Short mmCIF file of C-alpha atoms in Angstrom, two decimals:
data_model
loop_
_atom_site.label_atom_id
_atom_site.label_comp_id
_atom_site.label_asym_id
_atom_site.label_seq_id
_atom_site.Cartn_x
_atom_site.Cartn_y
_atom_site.Cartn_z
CA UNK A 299 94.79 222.77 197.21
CA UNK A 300 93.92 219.44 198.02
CA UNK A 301 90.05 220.53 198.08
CA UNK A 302 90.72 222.13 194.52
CA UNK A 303 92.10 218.57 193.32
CA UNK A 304 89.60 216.42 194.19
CA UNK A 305 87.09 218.66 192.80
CA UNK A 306 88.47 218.66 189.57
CA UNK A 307 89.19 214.87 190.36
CA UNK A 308 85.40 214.30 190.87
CA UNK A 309 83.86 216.37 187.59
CA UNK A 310 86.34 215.05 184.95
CA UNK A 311 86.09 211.47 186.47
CA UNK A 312 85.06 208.97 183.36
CA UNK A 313 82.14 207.53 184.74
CA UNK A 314 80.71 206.34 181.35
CA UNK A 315 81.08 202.54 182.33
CA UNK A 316 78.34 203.32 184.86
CA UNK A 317 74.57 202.38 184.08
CA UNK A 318 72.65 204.86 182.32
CA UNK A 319 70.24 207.04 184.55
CA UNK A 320 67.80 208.67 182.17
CA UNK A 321 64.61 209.66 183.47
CA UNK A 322 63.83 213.01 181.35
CA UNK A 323 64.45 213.79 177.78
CA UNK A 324 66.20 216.99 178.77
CA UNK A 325 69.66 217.34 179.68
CA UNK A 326 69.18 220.64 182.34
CA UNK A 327 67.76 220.54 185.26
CA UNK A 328 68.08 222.68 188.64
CA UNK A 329 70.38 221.32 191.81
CA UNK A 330 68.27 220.11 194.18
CA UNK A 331 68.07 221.15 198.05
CA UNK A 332 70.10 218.89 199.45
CA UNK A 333 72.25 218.10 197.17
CA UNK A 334 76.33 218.16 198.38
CA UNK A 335 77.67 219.11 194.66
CA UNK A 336 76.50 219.11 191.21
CA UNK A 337 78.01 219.29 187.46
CA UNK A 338 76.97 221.59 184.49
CA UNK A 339 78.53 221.44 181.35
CA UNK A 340 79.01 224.21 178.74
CA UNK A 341 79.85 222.86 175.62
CA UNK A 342 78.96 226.05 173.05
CA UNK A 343 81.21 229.28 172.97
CA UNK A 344 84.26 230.96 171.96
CA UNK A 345 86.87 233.18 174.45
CA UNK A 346 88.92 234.75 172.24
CA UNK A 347 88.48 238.89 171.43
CA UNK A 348 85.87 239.08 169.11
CA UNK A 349 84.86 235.62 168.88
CA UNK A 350 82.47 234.16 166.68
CA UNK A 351 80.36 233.85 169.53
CA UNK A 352 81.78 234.74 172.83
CA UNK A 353 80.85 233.26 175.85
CA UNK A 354 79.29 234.16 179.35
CA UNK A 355 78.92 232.02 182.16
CA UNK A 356 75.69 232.86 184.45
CA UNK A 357 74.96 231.08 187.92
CA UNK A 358 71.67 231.61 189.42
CA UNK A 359 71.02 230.60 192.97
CA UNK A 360 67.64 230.40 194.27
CA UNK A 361 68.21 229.35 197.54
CA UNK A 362 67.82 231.38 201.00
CA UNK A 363 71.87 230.43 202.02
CA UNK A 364 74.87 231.28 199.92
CA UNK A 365 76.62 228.83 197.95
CA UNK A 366 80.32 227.75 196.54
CA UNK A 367 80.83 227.23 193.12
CA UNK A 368 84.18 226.05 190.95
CA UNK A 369 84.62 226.94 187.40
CA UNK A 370 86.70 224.79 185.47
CA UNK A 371 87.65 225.78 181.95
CA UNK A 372 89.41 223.33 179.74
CA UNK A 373 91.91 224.92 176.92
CA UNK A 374 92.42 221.09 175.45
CA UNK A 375 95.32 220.49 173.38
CA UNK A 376 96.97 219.31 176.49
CA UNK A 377 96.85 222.24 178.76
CA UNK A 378 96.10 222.62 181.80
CA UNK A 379 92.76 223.74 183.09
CA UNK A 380 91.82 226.67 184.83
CA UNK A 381 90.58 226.81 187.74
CA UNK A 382 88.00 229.92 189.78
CA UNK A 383 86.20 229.50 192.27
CA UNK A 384 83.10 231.94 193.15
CA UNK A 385 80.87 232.23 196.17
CA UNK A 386 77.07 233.19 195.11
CA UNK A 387 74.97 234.98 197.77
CA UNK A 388 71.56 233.55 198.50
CA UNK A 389 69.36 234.81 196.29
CA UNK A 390 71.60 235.94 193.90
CA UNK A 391 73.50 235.59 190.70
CA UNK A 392 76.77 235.95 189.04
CA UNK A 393 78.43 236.40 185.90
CA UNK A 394 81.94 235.03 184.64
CA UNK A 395 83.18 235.98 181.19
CA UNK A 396 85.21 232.84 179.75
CA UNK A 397 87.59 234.99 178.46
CA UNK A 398 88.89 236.27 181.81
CA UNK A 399 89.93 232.77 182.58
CA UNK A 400 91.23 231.46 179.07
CA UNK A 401 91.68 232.59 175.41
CA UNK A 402 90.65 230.05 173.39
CA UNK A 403 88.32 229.15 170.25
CA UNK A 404 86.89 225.95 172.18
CA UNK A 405 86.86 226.35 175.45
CA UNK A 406 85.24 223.22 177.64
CA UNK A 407 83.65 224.77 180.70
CA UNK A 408 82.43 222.78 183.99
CA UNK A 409 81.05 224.78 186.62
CA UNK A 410 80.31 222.59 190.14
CA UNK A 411 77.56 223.56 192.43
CA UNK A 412 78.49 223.06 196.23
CA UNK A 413 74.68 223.00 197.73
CA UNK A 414 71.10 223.15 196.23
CA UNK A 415 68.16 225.26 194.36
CA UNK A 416 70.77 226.66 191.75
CA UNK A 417 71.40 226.52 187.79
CA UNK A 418 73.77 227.54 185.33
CA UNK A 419 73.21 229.43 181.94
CA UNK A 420 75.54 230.77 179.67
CA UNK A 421 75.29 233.74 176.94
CA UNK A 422 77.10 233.54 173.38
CA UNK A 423 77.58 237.13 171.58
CA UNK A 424 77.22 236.99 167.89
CA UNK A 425 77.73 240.03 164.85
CA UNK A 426 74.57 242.09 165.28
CA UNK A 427 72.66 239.18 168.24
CA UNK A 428 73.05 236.90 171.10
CA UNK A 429 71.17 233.75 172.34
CA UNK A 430 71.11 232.31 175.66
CA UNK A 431 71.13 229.10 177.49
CA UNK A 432 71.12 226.70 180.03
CA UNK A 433 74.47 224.87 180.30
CA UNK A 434 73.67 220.54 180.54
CA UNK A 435 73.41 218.92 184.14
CA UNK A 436 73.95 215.37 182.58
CA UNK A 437 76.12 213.78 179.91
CA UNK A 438 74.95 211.58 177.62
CA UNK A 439 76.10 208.84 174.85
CA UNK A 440 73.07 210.54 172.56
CA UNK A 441 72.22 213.88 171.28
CA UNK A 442 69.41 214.70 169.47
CA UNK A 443 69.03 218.45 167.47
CA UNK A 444 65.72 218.31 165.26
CA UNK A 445 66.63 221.73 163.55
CA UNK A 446 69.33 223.29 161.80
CA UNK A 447 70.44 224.70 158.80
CA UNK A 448 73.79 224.94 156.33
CA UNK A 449 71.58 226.74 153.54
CA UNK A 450 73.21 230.09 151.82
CA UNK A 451 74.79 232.33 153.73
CA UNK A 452 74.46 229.81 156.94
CA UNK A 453 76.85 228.28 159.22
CA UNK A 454 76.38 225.47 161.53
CA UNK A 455 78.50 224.71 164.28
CA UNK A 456 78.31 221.47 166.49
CA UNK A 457 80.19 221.39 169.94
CA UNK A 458 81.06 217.84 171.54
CA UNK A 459 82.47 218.05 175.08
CA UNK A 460 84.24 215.29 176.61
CA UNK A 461 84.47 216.31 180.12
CA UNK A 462 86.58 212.83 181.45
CA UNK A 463 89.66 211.78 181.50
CA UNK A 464 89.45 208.95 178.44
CA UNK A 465 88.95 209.87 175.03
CA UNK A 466 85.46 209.43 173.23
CA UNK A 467 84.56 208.26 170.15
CA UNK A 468 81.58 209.43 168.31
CA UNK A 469 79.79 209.08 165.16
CA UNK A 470 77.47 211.81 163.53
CA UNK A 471 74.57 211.57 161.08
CA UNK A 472 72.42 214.18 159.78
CA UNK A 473 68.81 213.84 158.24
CA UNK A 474 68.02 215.95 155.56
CA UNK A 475 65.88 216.99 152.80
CA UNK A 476 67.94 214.74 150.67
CA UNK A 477 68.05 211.94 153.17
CA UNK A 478 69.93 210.80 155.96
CA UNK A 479 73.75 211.92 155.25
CA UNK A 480 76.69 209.82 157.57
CA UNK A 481 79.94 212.21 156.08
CA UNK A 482 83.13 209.60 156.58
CA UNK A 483 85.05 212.61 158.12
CA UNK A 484 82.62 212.23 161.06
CA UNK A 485 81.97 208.50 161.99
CA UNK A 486 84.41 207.16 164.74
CA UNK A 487 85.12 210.87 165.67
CA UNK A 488 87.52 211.21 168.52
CA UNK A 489 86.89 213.44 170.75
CA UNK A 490 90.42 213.89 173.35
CA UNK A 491 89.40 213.46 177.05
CA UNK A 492 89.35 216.91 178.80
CA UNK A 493 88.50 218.82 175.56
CA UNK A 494 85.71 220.15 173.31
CA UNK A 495 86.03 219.64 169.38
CA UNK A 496 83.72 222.24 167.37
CA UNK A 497 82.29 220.61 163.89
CA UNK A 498 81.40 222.77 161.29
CA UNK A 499 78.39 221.09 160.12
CA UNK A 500 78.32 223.68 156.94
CA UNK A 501 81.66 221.87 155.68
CA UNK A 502 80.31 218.11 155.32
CA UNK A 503 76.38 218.77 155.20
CA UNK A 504 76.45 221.97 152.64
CA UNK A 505 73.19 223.98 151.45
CA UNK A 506 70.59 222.15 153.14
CA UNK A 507 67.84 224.13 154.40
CA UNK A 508 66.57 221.62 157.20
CA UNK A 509 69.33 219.54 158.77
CA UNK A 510 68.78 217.64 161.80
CA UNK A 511 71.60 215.63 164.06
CA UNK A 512 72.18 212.49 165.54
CA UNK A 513 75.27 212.14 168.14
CA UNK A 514 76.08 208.99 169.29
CA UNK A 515 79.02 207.94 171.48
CA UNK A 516 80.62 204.49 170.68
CA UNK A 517 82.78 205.43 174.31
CA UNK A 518 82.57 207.24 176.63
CA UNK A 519 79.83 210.38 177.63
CA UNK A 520 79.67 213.60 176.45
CA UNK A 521 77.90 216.90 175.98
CA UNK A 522 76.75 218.28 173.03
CA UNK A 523 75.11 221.97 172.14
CA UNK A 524 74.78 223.28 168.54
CA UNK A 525 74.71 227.32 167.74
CA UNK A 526 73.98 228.56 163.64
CA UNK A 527 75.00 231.92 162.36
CA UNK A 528 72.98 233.67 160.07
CA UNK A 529 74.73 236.15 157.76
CA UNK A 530 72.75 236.92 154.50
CA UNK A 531 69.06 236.67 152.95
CA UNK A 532 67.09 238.62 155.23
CA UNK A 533 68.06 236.36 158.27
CA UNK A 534 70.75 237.52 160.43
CA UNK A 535 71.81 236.15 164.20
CA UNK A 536 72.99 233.63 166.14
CA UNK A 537 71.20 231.00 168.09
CA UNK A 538 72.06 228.46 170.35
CA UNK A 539 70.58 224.75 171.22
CA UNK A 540 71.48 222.35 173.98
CA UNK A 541 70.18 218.60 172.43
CA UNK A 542 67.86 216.53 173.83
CA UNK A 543 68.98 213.27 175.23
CA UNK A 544 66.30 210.87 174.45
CA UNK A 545 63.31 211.13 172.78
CA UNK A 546 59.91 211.87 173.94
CA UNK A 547 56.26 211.42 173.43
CA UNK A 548 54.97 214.98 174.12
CA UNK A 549 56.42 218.27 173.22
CA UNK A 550 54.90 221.34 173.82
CA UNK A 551 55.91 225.23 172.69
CA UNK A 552 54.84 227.92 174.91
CA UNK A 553 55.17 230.74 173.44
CA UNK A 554 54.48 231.43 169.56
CA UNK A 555 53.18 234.41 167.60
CA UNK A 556 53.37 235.07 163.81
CA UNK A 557 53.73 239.01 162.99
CA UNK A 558 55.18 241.17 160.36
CA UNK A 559 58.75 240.04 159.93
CA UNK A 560 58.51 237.36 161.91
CA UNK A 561 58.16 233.76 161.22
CA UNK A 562 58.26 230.60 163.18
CA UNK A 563 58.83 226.88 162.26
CA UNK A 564 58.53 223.72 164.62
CA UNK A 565 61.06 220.88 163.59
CA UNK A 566 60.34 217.11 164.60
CA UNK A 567 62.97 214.50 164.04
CA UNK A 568 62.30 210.55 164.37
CA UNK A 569 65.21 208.91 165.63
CA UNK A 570 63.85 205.37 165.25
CA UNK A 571 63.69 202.62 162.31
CA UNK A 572 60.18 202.89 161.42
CA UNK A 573 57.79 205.85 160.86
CA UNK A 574 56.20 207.64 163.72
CA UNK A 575 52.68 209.13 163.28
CA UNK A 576 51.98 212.58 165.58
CA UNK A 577 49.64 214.64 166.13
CA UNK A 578 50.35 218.45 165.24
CA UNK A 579 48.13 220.58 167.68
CA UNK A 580 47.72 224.35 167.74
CA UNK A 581 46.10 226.27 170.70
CA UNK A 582 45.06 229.25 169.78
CA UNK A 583 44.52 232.30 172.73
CA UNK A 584 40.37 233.39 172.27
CA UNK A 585 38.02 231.22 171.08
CA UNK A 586 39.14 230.11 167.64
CA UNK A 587 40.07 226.09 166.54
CA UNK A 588 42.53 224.66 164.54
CA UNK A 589 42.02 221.06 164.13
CA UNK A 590 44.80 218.83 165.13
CA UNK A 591 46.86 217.89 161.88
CA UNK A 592 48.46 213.98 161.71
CA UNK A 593 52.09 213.87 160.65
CA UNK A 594 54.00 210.70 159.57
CA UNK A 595 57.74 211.30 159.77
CA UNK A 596 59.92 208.69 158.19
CA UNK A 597 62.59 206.37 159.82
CA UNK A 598 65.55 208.88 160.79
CA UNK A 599 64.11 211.55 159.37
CA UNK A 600 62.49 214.96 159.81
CA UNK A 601 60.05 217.28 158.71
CA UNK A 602 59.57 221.30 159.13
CA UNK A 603 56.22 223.05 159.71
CA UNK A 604 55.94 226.69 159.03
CA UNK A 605 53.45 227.95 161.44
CA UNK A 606 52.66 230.58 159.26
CA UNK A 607 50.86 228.30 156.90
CA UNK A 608 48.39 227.44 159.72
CA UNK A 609 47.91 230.57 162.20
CA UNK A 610 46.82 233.99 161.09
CA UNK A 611 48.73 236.96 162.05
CA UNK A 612 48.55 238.59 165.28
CA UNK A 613 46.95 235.40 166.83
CA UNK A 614 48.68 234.00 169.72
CA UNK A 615 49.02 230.11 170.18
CA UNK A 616 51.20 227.45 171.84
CA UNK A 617 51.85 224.06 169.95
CA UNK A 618 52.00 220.79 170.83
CA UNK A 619 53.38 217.81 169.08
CA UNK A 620 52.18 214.62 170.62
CA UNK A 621 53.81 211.23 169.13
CA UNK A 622 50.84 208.40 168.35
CA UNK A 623 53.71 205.84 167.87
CA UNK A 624 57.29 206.04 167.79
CA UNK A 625 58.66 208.93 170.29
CA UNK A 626 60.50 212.04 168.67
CA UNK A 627 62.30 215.37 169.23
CA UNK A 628 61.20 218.64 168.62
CA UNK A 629 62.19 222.22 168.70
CA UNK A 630 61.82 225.63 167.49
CA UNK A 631 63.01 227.91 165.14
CA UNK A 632 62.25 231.74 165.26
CA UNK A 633 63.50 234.66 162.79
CA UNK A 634 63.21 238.26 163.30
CA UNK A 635 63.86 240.96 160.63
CA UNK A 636 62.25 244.55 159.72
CA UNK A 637 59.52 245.39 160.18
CA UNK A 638 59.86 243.75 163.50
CA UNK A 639 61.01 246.36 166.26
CA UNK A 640 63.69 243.79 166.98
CA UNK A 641 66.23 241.41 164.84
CA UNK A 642 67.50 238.06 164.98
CA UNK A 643 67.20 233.95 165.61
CA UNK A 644 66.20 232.20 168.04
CA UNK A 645 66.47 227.99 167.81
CA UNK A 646 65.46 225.79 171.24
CA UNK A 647 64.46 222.82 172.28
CA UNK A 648 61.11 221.81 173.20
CA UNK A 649 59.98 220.92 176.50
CA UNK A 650 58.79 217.71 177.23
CA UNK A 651 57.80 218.16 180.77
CA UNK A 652 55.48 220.68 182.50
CA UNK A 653 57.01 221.62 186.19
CA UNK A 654 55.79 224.14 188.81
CA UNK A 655 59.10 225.83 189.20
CA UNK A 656 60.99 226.98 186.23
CA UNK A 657 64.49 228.89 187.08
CA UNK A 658 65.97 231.51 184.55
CA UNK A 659 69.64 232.36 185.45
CA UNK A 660 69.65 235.13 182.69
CA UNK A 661 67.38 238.33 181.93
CA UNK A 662 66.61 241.95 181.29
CA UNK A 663 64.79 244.67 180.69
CA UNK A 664 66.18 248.45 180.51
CA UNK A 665 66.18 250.95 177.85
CA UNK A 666 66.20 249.33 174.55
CA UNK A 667 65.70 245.85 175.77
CA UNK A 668 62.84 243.67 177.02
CA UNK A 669 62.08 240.75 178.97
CA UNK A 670 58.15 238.62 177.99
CA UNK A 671 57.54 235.23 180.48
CA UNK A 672 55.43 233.50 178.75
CA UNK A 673 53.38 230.16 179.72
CA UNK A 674 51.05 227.80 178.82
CA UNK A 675 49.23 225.78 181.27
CA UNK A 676 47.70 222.30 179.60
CA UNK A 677 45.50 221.33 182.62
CA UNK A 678 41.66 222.01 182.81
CA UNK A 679 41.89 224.36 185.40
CA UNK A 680 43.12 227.47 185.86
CA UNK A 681 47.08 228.08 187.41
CA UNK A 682 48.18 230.77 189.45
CA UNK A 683 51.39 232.26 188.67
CA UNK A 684 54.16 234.21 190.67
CA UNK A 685 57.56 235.72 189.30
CA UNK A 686 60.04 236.42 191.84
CA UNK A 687 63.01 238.47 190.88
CA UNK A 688 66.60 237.06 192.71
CA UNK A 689 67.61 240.71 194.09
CA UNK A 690 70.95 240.63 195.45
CA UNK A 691 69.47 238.70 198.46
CA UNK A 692 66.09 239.45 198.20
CA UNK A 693 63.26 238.02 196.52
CA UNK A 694 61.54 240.79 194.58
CA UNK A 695 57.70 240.84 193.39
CA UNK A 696 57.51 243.16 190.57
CA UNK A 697 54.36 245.60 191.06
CA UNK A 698 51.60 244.19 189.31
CA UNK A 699 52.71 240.54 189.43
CA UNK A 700 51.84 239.70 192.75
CA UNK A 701 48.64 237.76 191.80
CA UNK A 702 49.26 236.43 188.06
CA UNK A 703 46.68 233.34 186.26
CA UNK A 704 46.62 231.43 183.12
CA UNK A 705 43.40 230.05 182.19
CA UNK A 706 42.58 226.50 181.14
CA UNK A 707 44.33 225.41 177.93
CA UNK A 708 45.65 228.57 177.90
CA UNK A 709 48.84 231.00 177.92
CA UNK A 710 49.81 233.47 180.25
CA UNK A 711 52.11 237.03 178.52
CA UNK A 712 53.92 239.02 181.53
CA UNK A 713 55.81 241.85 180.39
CA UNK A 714 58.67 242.56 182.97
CA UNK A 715 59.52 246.18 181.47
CA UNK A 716 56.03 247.01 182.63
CA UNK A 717 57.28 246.59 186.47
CA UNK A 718 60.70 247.14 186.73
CA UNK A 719 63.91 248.27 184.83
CA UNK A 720 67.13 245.93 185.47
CA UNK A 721 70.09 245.13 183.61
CA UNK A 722 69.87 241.61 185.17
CA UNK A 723 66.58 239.98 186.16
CA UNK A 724 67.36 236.16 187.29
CA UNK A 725 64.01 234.91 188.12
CA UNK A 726 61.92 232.09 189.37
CA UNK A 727 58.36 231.58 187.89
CA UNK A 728 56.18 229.07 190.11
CA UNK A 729 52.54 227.98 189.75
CA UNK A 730 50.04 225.75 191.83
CA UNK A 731 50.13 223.29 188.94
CA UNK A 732 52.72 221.91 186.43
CA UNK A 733 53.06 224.41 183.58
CA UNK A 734 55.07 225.46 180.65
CA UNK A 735 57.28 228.72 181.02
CA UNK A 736 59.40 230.36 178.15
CA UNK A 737 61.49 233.80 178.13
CA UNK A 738 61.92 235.88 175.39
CA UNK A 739 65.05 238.30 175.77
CA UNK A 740 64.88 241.90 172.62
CA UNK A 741 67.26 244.26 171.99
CA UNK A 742 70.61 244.23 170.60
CA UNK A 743 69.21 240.40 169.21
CA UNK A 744 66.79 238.26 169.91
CA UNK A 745 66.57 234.97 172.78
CA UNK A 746 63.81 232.67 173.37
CA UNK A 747 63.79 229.46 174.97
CA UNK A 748 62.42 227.82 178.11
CA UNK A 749 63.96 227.62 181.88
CA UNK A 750 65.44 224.83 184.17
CA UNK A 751 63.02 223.12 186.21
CA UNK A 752 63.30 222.60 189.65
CA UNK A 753 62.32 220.32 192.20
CA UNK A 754 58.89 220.52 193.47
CA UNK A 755 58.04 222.02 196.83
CA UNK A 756 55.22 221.80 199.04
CA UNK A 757 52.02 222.86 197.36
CA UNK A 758 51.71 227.11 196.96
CA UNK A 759 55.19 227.40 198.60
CA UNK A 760 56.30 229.07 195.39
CA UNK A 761 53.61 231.52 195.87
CA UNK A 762 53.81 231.99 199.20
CA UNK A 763 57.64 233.27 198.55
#
């Protein structure tokens, strides 16, 4: 009991007062070895039957020992939290439905990691598609979302988690096609300590068709992820985006492919005062060139680049946004409707790092569904690859992937369904050099987004795994 309490103690302690330690702009990132305990946040979700989008907790653990874990989910409103704790074997994985420990619309999750090499994820479950996610290993008193959307038939949810035991206040602003909007409902927002409040962005920002967000904390820290639900006009999902929390000068977008029925858009938002000037750069697999394109965003604002507009069908590319001047956000927006084999959204945020190790928590591939890693390396030489499957205790090479590369400036496509058939596939992709890693998740829906790093290890450990 006493263990339990100072636990609980120790992740909802307000340590906002505390100096700021930002070194990335994203706000995941894999325990290290080593490391005694760690915090993740889920902020997006619902737990009550047949939830707008109902939530699953997934904890991945990519070391070779077990490890302890302690979910904490937060009803608000004054009640008390609920408390699990969960032992994950090495090399293994678990999954938690929210709703087994509360029934709630906003449920604040914290899941602590006792011990190293481990991430968390979590699922939402929308009409008709799902999305997937890691949950945030920081807090922050800034979120950044460069895409969104409140057009027809849209809705656009905003979840701010205050994890501590003080209340925070926060204001919102939202950059739009028809400027930068500051709704009076949402500046000096307080958000109760211990709780999650869910904005519906649709109510106060209505028919926009881009809509980016700014969160900013006058006190305190907190967590914020942002999920859309598409319900008319040939666009029909759910997605789900954990913000970034700063700014950066490089982001780059792995995996992108315009086909029938599908169409892709890359959102960058400018937080500053003044205009930032990027450049807009397409890779395209084969031979082919697309010159790079200069952007200038304006102060606090965004702009919205259909991809279809510059890359053929059928021609595979990654993307990369580099800022000339003031550093920005980026992310991704993909939709998927007939005649695409598979339907739904997909929204994520841009990474802004390369890493060697990327860690995916969630995955499949079985009848009717389908797993792609995809990654781009942006060095000048080649990268060798390995995926290792987390098998109940075992690392698993699938046949065929034993001896993966990615060419210079180019991007690797690794079908898992062409190895192996699993319900769950958590995963570790490594390389001998600093690459880019996405996963795309079909069937039932659509998910696409990119991995938690981890730390580095020595060089080819990865691959000699």
């Amino acid at each position: 009991v006493l263990l339990i309490a100072s636990v609980v103690a120790d992740a909802t302690r307000d340590d906002s007062r505390g100096p700021e330690r930002r070194t990335t702009s994203r706000a995941a990132e894999a325990t290290r070895p080593g490391t005694l305990s760690s915090a993740w946040y889920c902020a997006e979700g619902t737990s009550v039957r047949d939830g707008r989008a109902d939530e699953m907790i997934v904890i991945a653990n990519a070391s070779s020992n077990s490890i302890d874990a302690l979910i904490t989910a937060l009803p608000g409103l004054g009640q008390a939290p609920v408390l699990k704790r969960v032992s994950v074997q090495a090399r293994g994985h678990i999954r938690v439905p929210v709703s087994e420990m509360v029934r709630t619309g906003d449920p604040g999750v914290i899941v602590e990691i006792f011990g190293g090499d481990a991430s968390v994820e979590h699922e939402i479950f929308g009409p008709g598609d799902f999305a997937v996610g890691p949950c945030a290993s920081t807090v922050s008193k800034q979120w950044y979302f460069p895409a969104g959307t409140t057009a027809k038939d849209t809705r656009q949810y905003l979840a701010i988690f205050n994890p501590f035991g003080e209340d925070a206040v926060v204001d919102l602003a939202f950059a739009t096609d028809e400027g930068l909007k500051r709704p009076e409902a949402l500046t000096g927002l307080v958000i109760p300590a211990r709780s999650r409040a869910t904005v519906r962005v649709h109510a106060h920002v209505r028919r926009q068709d881009h809509v980016a967000t700014f969160v900013a904390a006058r006190t305190g820290r907190v967590v914020a992820e942002q999920s859309n639900l598409f319900e008319g006009g040939g666009r029909r999902g759910v997605s789900l985006t954990l913000g970034a929390i700063a700014p950066a000068e490089t982001w780059t977008f792995a995996e992108s492919l315009i086909a029938p029925g599908v169409s892709q858009e890359i959102s960058i938002l400018n937080p500053s005062d003044s205009e930032a000037e990027v450049n807009f750069e397409t890779h395209l697999d084969g031979d082919e060139v697309i010159e790079p394109e200069t952007l200038t965003i304006g102060a606090r604002s965004a702009v919205t680049v259909n991809l279809g507009d510059k890359v053929r069908q059928g021609l595979g590319h990654f993307v990369v946004v580099r800022s000339m001047s003031n550093k920005v956000v980026a992310a991704q927006t993909v939709y998927s409707s007939s005649p695409a084999p598979h339907s739904g959204v997909a929204m994520y945020l841009g990474a802004s790092l390369p890493a060697r190790r990327w860690l995916f928590a969630s995955g499949r591939s079985e009848a009717g569904r389908d797993e792609w890693i995809v990654g781009a390396n942006p060095s000048a030489r080649m990268a060798k690859v390995a995926i290792t499957v987390l098998a109940a205790g075992q690392l698993l090479v699938p046949a065929g992937f034993e001896a993966l590369t990615i060419g210079a400036d180019g991007r690797g496509n690794f079908r898992l369904g062409d190895a192996l058939q699993r319900a769950e596939i958590p995963l570790i992709v490594c390389s001998d050099r600093p690459i880019f890693v996405t996963r795309g998740l079909y069937g039932g829906g659509i998910s696409l987004g990119y991995g938690v790093p981890m730390a580095d290890g020595p060089d080819g450990a990865c691959l000699a795994q």
